[in-house]
PDB file of C-alpha atoms in Angstrom:
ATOM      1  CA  UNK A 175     -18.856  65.531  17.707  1.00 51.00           C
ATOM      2  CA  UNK A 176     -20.874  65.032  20.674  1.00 52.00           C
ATOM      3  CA  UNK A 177     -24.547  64.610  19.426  1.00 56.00           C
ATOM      4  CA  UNK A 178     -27.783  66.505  21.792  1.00 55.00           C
ATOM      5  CA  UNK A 179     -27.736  64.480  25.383  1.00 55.00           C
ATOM      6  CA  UNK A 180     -24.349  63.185  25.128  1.00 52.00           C
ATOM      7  CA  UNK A 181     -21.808  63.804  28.194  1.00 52.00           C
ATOM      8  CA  UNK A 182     -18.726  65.402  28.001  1.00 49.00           C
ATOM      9  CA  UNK A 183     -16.167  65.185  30.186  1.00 49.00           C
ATOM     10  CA  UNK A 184     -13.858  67.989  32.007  1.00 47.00           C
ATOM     11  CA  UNK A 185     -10.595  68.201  31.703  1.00 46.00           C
ATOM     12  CA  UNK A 186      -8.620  65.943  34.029  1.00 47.00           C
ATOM     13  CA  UNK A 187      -7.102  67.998  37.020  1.00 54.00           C
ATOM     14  CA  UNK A 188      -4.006  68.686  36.876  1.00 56.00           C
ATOM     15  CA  UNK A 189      -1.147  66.951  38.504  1.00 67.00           C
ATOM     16  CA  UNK A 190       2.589  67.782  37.753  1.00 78.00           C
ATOM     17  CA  UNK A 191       5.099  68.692  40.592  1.00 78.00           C
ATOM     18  CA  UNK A 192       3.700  72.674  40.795  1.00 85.00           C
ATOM     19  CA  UNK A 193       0.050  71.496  41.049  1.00 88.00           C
ATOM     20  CA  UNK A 194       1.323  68.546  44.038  1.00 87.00           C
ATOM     21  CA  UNK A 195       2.785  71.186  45.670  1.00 87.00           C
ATOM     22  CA  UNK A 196       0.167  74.105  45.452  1.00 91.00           C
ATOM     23  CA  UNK A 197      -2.631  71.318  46.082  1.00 92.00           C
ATOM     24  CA  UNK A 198      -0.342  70.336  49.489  1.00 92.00           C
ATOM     25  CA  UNK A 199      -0.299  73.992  50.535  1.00 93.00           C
ATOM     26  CA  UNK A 200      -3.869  74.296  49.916  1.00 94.00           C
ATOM     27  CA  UNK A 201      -5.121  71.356  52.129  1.00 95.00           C
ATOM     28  CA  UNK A 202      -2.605  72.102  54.867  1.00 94.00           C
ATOM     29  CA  UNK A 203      -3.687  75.754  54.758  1.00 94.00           C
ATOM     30  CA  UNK A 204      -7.522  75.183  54.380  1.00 95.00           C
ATOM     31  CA  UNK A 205      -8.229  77.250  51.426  1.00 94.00           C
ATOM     32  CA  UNK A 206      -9.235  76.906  47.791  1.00 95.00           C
ATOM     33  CA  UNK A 207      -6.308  77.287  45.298  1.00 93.00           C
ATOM     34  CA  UNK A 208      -8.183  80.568  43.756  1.00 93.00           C
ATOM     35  CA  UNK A 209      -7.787  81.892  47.007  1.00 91.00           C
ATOM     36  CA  UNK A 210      -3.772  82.028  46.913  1.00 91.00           C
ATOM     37  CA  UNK A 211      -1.754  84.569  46.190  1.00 93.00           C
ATOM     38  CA  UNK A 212       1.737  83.102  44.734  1.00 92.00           C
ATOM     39  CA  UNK A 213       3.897  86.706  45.434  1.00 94.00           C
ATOM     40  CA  UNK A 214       2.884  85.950  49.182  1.00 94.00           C
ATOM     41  CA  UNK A 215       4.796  83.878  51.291  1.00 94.00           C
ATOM     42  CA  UNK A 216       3.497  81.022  52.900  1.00 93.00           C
ATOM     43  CA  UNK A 217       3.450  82.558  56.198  1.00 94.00           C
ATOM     44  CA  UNK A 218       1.506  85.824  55.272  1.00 94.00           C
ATOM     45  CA  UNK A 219      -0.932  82.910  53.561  1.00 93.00           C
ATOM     46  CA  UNK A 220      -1.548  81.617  57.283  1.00 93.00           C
ATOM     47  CA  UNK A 221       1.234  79.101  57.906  1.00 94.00           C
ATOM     48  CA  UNK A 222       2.335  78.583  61.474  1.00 93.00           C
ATOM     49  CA  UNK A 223       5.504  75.916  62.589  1.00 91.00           C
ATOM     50  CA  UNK A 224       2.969  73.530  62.822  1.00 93.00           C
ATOM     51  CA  UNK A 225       1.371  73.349  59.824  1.00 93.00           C
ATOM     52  CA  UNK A 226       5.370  73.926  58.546  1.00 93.00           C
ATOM     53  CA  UNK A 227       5.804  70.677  59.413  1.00 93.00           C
ATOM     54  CA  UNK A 228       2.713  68.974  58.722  1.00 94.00           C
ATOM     55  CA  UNK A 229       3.287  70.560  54.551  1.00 93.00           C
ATOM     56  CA  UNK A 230       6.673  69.063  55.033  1.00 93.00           C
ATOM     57  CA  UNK A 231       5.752  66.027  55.140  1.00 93.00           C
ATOM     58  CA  UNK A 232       3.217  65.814  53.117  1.00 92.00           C
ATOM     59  CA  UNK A 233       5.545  67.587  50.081  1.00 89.00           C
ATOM     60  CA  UNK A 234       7.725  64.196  51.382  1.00 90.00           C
ATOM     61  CA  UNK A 235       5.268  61.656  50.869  1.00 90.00           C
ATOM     62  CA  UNK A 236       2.511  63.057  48.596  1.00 84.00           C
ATOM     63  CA  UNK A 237       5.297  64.461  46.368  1.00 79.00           C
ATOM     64  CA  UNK A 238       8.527  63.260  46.753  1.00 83.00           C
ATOM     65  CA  UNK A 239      10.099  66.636  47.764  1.00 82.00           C
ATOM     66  CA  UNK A 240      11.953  66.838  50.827  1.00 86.00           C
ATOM     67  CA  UNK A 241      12.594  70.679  52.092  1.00 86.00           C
ATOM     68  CA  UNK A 242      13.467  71.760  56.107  1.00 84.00           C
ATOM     69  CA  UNK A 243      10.650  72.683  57.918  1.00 78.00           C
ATOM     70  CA  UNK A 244      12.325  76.241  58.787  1.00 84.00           C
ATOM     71  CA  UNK A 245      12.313  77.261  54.936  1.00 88.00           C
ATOM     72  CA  UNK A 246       8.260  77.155  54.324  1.00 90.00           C
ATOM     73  CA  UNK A 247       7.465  80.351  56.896  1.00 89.00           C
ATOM     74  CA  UNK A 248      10.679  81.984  55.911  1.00 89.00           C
ATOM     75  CA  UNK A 249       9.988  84.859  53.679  1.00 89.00           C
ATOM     76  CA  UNK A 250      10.237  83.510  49.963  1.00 90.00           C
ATOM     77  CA  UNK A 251       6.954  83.727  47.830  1.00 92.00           C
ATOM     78  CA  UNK A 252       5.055  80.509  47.520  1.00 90.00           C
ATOM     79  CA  UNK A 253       5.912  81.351  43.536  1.00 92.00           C
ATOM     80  CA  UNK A 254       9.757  81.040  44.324  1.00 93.00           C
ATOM     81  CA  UNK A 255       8.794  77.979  46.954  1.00 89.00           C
ATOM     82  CA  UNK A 256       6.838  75.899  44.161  1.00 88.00           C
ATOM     83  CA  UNK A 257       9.371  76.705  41.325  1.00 89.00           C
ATOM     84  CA  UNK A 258      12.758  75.858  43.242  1.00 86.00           C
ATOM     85  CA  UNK A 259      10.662  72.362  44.928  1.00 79.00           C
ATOM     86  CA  UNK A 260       9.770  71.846  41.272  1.00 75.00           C
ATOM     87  CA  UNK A 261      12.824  71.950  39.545  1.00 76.00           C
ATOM     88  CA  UNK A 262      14.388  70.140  42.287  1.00 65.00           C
ATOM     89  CA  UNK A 263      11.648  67.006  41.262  1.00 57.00           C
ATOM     90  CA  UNK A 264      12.111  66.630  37.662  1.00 58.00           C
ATOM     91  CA  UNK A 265      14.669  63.868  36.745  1.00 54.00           C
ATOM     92  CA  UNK A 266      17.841  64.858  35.597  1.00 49.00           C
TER      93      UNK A 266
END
């Protein structure tokens, strides 16, 4: 038990596949992660063909996820997005 003075420590952020993906979507989009709505698709969040392909490729290289450009401003939820890109990451 922490005695009077001592530091704790946070938790450690998170970092499976959903949280790589969400925290990609949040830099490319420029908001904070409290600020997203998961039942909205990316492109009622803000996302334009351009930043399509700039999340692309960061879900490629951050992540490991490769998905076409064309699907991100489509009209799936970001929920349905992160859960299909996640279950496509996890080792079989």
């Amino acid at each position: 038990m922490p005695g009077a003075g001592a530091v704790t420590r946070a938790e450690p952020p998170r970092t499976g596949p959903a949280d790589m993906v969400i925290a990609a979507v949040c830099e490319v989009l420029g908001v904070a992660r409290a600020d997203l709505d998961p039942r909205r698709s990316l492109r009622d969040l803000g996302l334009d063909s351009l930043m399509a392909v700039q999340l692309r490729k960061q879900l490629k290289t951050g992540c490991g996820v490769n998905i076409t450009a064309g699907r991100l401003p489509g009209g799936e939820s970001l929920e349905r997005i992160v859960r299909d890109l996640t279950v496509a990451a996890e080792p079989v």
